[in-house]
PDB file of C-alpha atoms in Angstrom:
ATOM      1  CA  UNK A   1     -12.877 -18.082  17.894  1.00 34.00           C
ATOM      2  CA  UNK A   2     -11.735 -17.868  14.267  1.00 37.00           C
ATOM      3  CA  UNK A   3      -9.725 -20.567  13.098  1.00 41.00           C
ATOM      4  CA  UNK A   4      -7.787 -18.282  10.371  1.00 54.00           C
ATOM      5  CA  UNK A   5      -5.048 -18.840  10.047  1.00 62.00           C
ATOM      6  CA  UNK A   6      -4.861 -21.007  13.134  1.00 74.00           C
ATOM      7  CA  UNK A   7      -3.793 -24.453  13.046  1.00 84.00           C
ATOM      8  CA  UNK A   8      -6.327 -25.997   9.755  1.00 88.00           C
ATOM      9  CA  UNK A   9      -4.496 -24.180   6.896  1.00 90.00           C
ATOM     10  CA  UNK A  10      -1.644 -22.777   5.362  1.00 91.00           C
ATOM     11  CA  UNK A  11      -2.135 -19.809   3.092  1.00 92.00           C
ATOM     12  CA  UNK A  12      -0.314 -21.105  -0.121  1.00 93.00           C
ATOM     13  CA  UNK A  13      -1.663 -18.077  -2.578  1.00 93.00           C
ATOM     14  CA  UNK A  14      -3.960 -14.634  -2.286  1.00 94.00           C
ATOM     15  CA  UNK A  15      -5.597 -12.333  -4.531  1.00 95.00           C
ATOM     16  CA  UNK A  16      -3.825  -9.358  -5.520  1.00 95.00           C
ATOM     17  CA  UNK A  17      -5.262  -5.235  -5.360  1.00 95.00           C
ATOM     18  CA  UNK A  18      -4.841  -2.858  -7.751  1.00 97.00           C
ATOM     19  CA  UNK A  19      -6.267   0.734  -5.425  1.00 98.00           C
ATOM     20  CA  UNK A  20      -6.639   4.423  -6.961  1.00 98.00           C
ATOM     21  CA  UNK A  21      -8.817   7.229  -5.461  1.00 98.00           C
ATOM     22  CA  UNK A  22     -10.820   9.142  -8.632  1.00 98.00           C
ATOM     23  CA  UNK A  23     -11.514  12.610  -7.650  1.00 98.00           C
ATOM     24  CA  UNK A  24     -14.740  13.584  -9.342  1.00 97.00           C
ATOM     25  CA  UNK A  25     -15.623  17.613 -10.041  1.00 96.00           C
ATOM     26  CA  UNK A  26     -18.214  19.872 -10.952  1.00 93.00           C
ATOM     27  CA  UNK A  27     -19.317  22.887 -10.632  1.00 89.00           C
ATOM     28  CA  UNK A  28     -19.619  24.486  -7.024  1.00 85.00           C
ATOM     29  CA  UNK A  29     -22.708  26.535  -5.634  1.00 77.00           C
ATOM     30  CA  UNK A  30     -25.580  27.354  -3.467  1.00 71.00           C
ATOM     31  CA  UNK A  31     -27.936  24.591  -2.456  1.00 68.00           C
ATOM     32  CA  UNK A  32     -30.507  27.341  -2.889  1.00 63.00           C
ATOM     33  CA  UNK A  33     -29.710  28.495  -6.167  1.00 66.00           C
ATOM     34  CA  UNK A  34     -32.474  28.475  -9.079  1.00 58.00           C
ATOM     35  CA  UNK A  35     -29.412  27.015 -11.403  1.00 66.00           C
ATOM     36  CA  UNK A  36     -29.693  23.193 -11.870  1.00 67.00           C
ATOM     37  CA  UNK A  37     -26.524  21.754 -11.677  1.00 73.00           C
ATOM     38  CA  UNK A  38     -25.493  18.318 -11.003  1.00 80.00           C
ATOM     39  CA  UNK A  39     -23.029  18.673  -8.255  1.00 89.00           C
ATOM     40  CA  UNK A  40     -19.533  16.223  -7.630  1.00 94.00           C
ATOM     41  CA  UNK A  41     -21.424  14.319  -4.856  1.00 94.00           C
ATOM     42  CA  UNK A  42     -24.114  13.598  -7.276  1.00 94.00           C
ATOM     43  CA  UNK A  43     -21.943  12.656 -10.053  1.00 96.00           C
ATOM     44  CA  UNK A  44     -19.515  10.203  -7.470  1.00 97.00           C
ATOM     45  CA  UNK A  45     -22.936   8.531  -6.594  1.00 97.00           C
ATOM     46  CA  UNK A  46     -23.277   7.999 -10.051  1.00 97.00           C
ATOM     47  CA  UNK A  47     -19.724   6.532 -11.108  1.00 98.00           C
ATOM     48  CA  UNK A  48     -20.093   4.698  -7.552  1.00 98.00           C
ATOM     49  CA  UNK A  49     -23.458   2.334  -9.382  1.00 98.00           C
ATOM     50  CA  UNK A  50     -21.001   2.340 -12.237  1.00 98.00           C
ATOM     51  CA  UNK A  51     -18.608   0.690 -10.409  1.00 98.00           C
ATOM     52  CA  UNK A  52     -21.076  -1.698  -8.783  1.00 96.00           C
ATOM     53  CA  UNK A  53     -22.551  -2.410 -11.881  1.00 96.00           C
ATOM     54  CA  UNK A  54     -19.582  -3.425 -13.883  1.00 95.00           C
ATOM     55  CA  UNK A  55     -18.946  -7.576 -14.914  1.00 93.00           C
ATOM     56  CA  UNK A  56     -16.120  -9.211 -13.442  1.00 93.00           C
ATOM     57  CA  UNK A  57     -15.037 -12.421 -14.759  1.00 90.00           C
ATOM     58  CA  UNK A  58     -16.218 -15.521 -12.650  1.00 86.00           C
ATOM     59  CA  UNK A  59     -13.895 -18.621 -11.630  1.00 80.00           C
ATOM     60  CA  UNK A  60     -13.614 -20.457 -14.483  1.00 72.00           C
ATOM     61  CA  UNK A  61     -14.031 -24.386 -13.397  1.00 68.00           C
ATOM     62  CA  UNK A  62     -10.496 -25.355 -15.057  1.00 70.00           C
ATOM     63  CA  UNK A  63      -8.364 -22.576 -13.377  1.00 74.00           C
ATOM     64  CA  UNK A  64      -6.163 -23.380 -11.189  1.00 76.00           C
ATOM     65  CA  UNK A  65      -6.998 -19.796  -9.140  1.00 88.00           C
ATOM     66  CA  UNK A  66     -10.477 -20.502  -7.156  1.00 90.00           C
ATOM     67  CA  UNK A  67     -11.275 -17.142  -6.356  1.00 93.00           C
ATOM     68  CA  UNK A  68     -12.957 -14.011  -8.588  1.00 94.00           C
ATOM     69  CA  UNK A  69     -11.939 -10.731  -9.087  1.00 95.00           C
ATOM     70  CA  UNK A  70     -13.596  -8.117  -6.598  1.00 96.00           C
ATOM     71  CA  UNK A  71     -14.201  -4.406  -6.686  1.00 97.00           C
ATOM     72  CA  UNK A  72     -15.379  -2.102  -3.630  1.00 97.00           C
ATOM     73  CA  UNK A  73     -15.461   1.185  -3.062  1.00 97.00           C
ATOM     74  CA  UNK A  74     -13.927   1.303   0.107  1.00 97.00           C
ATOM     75  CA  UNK A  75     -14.210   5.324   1.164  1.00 97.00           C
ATOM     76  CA  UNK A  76     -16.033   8.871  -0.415  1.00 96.00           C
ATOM     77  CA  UNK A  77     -15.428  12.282   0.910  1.00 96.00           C
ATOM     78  CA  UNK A  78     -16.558  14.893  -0.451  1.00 93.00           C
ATOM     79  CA  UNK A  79     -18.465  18.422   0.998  1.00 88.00           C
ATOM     80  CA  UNK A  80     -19.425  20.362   4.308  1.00 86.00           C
ATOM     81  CA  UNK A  81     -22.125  21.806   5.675  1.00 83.00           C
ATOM     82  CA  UNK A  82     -25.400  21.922   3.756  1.00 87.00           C
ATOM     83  CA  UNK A  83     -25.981  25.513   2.077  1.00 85.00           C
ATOM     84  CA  UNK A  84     -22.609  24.800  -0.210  1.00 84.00           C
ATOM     85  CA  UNK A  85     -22.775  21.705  -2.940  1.00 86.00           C
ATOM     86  CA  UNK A  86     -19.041  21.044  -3.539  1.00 90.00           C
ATOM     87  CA  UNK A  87     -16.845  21.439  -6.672  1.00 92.00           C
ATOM     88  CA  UNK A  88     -14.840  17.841  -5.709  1.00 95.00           C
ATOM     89  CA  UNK A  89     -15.479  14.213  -4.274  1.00 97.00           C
ATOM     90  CA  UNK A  90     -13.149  11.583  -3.617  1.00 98.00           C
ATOM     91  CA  UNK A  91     -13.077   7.863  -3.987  1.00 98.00           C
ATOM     92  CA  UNK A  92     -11.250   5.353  -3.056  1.00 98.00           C
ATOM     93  CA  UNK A  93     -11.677   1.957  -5.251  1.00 98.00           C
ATOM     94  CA  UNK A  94     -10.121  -1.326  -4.421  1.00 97.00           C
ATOM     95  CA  UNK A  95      -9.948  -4.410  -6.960  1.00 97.00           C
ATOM     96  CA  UNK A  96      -8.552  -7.325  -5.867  1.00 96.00           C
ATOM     97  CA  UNK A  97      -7.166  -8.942  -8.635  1.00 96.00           C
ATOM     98  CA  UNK A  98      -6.198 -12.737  -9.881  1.00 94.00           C
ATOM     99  CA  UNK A  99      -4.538 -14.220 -12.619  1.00 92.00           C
ATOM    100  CA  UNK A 100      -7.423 -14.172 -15.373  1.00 92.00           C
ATOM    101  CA  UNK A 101      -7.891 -10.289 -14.250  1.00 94.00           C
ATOM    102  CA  UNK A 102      -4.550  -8.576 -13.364  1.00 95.00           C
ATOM    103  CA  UNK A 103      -3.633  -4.841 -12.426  1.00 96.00           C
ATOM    104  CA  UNK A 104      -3.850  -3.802 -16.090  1.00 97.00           C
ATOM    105  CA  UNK A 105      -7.708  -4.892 -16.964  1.00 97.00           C
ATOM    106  CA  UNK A 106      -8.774  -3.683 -12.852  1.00 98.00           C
ATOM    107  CA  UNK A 107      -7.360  -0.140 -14.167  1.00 98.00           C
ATOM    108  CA  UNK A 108      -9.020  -0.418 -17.896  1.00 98.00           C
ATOM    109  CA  UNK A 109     -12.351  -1.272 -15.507  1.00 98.00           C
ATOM    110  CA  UNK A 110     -12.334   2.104 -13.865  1.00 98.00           C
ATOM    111  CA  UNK A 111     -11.353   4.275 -16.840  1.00 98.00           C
ATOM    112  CA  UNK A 112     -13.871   2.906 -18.848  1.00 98.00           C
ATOM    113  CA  UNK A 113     -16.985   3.952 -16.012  1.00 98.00           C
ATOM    114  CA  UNK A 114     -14.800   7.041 -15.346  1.00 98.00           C
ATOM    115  CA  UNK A 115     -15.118   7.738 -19.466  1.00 98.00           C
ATOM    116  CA  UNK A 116     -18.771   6.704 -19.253  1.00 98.00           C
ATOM    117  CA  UNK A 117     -19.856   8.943 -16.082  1.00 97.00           C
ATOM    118  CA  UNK A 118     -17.699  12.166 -18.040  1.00 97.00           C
ATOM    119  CA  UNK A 119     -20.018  11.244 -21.185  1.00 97.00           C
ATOM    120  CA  UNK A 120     -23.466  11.018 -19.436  1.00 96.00           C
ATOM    121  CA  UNK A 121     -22.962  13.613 -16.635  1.00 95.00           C
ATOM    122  CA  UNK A 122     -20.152  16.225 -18.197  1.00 94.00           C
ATOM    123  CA  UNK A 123     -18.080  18.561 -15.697  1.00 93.00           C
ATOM    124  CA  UNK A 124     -15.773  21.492 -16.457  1.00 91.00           C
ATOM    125  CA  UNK A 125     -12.734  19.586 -15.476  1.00 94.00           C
ATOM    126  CA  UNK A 126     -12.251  15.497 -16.488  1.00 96.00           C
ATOM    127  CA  UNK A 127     -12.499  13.143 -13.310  1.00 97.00           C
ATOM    128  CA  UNK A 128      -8.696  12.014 -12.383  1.00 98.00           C
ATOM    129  CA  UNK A 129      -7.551   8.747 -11.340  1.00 98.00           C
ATOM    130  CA  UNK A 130      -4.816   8.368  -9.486  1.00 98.00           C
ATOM    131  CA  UNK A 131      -2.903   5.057  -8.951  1.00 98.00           C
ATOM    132  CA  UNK A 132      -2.050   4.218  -5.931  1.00 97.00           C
ATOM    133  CA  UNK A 133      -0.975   0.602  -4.872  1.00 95.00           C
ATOM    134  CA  UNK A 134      -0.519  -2.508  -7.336  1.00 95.00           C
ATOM    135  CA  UNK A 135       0.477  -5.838  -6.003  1.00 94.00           C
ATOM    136  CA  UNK A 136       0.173  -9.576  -7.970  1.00 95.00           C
ATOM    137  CA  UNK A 137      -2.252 -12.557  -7.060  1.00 95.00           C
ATOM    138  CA  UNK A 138      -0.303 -15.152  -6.632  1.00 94.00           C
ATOM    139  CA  UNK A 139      -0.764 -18.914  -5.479  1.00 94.00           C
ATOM    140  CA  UNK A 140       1.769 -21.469  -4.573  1.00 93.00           C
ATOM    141  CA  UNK A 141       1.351 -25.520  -5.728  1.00 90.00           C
ATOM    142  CA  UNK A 142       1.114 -28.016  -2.558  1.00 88.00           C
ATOM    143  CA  UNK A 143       4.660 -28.935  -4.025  1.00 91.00           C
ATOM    144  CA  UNK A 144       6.327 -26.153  -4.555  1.00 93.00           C
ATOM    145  CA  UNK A 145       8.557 -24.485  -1.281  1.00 93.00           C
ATOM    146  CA  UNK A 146       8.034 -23.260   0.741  1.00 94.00           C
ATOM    147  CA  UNK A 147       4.614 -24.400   1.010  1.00 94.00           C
ATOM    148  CA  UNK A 148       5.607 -27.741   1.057  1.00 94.00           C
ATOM    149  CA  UNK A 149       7.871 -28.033   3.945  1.00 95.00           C
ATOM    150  CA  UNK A 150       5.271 -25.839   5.951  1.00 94.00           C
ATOM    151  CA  UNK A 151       2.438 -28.417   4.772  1.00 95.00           C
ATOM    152  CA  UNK A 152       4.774 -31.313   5.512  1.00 95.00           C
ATOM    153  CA  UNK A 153       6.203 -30.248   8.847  1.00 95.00           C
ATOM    154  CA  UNK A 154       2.670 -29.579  10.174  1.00 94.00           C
ATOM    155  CA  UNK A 155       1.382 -33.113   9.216  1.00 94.00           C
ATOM    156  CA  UNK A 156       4.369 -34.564  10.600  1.00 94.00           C
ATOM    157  CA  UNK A 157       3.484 -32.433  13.700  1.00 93.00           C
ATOM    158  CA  UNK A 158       0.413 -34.493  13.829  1.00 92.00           C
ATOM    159  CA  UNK A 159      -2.326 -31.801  12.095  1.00 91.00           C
ATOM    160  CA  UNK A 160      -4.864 -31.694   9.602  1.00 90.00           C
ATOM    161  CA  UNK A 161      -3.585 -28.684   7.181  1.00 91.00           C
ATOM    162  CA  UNK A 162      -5.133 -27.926   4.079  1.00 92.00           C
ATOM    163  CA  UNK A 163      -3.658 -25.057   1.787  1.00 92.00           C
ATOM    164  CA  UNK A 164      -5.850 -22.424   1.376  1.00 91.00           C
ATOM    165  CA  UNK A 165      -5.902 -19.155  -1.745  1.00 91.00           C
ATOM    166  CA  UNK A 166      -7.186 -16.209   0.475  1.00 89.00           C
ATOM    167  CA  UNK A 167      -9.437 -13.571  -0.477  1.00 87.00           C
ATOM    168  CA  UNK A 168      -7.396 -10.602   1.457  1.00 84.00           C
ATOM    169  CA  UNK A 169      -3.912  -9.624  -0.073  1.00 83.00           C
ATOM    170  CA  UNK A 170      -1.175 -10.310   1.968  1.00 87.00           C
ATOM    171  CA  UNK A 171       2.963 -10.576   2.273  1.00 88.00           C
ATOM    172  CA  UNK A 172       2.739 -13.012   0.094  1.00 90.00           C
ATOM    173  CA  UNK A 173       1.334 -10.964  -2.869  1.00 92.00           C
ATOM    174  CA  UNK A 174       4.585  -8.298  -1.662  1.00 90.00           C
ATOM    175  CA  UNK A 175       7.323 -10.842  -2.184  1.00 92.00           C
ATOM    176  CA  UNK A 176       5.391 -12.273  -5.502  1.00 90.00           C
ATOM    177  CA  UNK A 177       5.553  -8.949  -7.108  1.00 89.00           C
ATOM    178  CA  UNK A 178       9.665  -9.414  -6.521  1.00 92.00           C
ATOM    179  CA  UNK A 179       9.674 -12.513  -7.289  1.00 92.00           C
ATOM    180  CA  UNK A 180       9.693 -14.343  -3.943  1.00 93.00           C
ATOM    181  CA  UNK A 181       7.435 -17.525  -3.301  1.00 93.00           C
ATOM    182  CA  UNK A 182       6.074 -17.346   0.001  1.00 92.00           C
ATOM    183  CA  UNK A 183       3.318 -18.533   2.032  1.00 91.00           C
ATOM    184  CA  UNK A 184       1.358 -16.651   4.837  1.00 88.00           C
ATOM    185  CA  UNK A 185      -1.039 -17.320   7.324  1.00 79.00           C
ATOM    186  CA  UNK A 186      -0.457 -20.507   9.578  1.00 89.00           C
ATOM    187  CA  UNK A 187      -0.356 -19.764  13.174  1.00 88.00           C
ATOM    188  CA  UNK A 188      -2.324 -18.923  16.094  1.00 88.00           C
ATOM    189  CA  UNK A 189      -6.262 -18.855  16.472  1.00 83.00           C
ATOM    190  CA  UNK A 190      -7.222 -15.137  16.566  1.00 83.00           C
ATOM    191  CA  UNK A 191     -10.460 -12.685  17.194  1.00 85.00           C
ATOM    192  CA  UNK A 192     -10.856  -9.262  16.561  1.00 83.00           C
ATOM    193  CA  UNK A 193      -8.636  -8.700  13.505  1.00 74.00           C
ATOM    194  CA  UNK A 194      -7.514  -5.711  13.121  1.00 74.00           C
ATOM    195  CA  UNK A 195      -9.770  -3.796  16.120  1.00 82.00           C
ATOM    196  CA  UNK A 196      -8.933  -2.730  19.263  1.00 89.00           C
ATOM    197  CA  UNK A 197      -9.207  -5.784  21.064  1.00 89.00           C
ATOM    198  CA  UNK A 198      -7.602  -8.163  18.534  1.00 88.00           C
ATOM    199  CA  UNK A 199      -5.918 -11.218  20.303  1.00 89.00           C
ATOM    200  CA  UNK A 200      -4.349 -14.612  19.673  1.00 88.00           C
ATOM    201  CA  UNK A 201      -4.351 -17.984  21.427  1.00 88.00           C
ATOM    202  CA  UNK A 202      -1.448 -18.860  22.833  1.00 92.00           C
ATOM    203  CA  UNK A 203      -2.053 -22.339  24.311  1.00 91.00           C
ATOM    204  CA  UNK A 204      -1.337 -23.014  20.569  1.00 91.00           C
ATOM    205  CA  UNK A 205       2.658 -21.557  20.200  1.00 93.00           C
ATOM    206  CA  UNK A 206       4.153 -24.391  21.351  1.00 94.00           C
ATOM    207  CA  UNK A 207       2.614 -26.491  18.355  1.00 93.00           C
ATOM    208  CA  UNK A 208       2.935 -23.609  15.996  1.00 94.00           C
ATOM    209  CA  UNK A 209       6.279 -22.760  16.729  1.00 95.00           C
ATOM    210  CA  UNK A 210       7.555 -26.960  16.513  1.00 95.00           C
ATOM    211  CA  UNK A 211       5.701 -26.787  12.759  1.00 95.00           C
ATOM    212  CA  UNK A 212       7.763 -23.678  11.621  1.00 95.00           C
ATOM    213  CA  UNK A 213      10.944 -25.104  13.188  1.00 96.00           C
ATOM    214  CA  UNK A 214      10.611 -28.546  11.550  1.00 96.00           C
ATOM    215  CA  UNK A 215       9.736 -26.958   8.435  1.00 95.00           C
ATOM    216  CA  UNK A 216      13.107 -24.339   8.456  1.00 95.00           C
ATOM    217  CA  UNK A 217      15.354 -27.135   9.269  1.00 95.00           C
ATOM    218  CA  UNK A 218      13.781 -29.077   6.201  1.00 92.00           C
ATOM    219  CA  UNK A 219      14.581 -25.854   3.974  1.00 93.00           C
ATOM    220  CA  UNK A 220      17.993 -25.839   5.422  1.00 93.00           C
ATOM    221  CA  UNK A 221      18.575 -29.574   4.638  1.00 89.00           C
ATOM    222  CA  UNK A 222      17.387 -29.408   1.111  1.00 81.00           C
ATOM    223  CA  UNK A 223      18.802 -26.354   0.571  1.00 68.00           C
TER     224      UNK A 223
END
């Protein structure tokens, strides 16, 4: 059974995504037809290696932040049938972000292989990027709140916690983009996250919900 976030660690920080679909064009046709053209799917494929190709800085050993920036292209539709190559593909890109690479250089990233791919393959319309989600990395100290009183009311609990920067985004990297410190991701064992058959452990609530309680009531006092 997974032990995330379970009872071991307390998700003090996360990086952030910056995610925009990129619909690529070209001209349609016939699959038959003596005229060479390289069609959208074609040209996606190509801006897809782009993509995959392209250097993301690594975790520098004096940052603070121990995770690197990721890209993935995450979905591509595009076509029907086989005697008809589309005019249009869409992707969907996801870049999860961190402090040394924010929002801004994840975006500068994709126009600059969107710029290339319109150079080396050109089409009578540019490919478009569209924007469409932007939150912060973000990552708490062991001593800052509330990820102390969480960290602090567990070990007083009698557990092992460890804080822990995730890879996923999560509502931490929400309230960080208002300003919020938060933590997220202490609780029950679970399997099967996000299917069909995802489930917790609940032999474990009694422990998890004496951590949280300890730790409001701390907040409450120091507050």
């Amino acid at each position: 059974m997974s032990r995330r976030p379970g009872l071991e660690e307390v998700v003090v920080g996360g990086r952030g995504l910056w995610r925009a679909t990129i619909a690529v064009h070209a001209p349609s046709g016939h699959s038959g037809s003596g005229r060479t053209v390289v069609g959208a799917i074609s040209r996606a494929a190509h801006l897809v290696r782009l993509l995959d190709a392209a250097e993301l800085p690594g975790v520098n050993g004096t940052s603070p932040f121990p995770l690197p920036p990721k890209l993935s292209v995450t979905a591509i539709h595009g076509g029907q049938g086989f005697s008809v190559t589309p005019d249009r593909c869409d992707l969907n890109v996801d870049v999860r972000t961190t402090p040394v690479f924010d929002a801004h250089d994840a975006e500068t990233l994709v126009r600059k292989a969107v710029a290339e791919l319109d150079a080396e393959l050109p089409a009578p319309r540019p490919t478009g990027i569209t924007p469409v989600a932007s939150w912060p990395p973000f990552r708490l100290a062991a001593h800052e709140q509330p990820a102390a009183a969480l960290l602090n009311a567990a070990a007083t609990e009698g557990l092992a916690v460890r804080p822990k920067t995730a890879g996923p985004s999560n509502i931490g990297n929400l309230l960080a983009g208002e300003g919020i410190p938060a933590t997220a991701g202490f609780g029950l064992a679970y399997e099967g996250l996000h299917g069909i058959d995802e489930r917790a452990r609940l032999a474990e609530l009694p422990q998890v919900y004496a951590v949280y309680h300890r730790a409001v009531l701390g907040l409450l006092r120091a507050g």
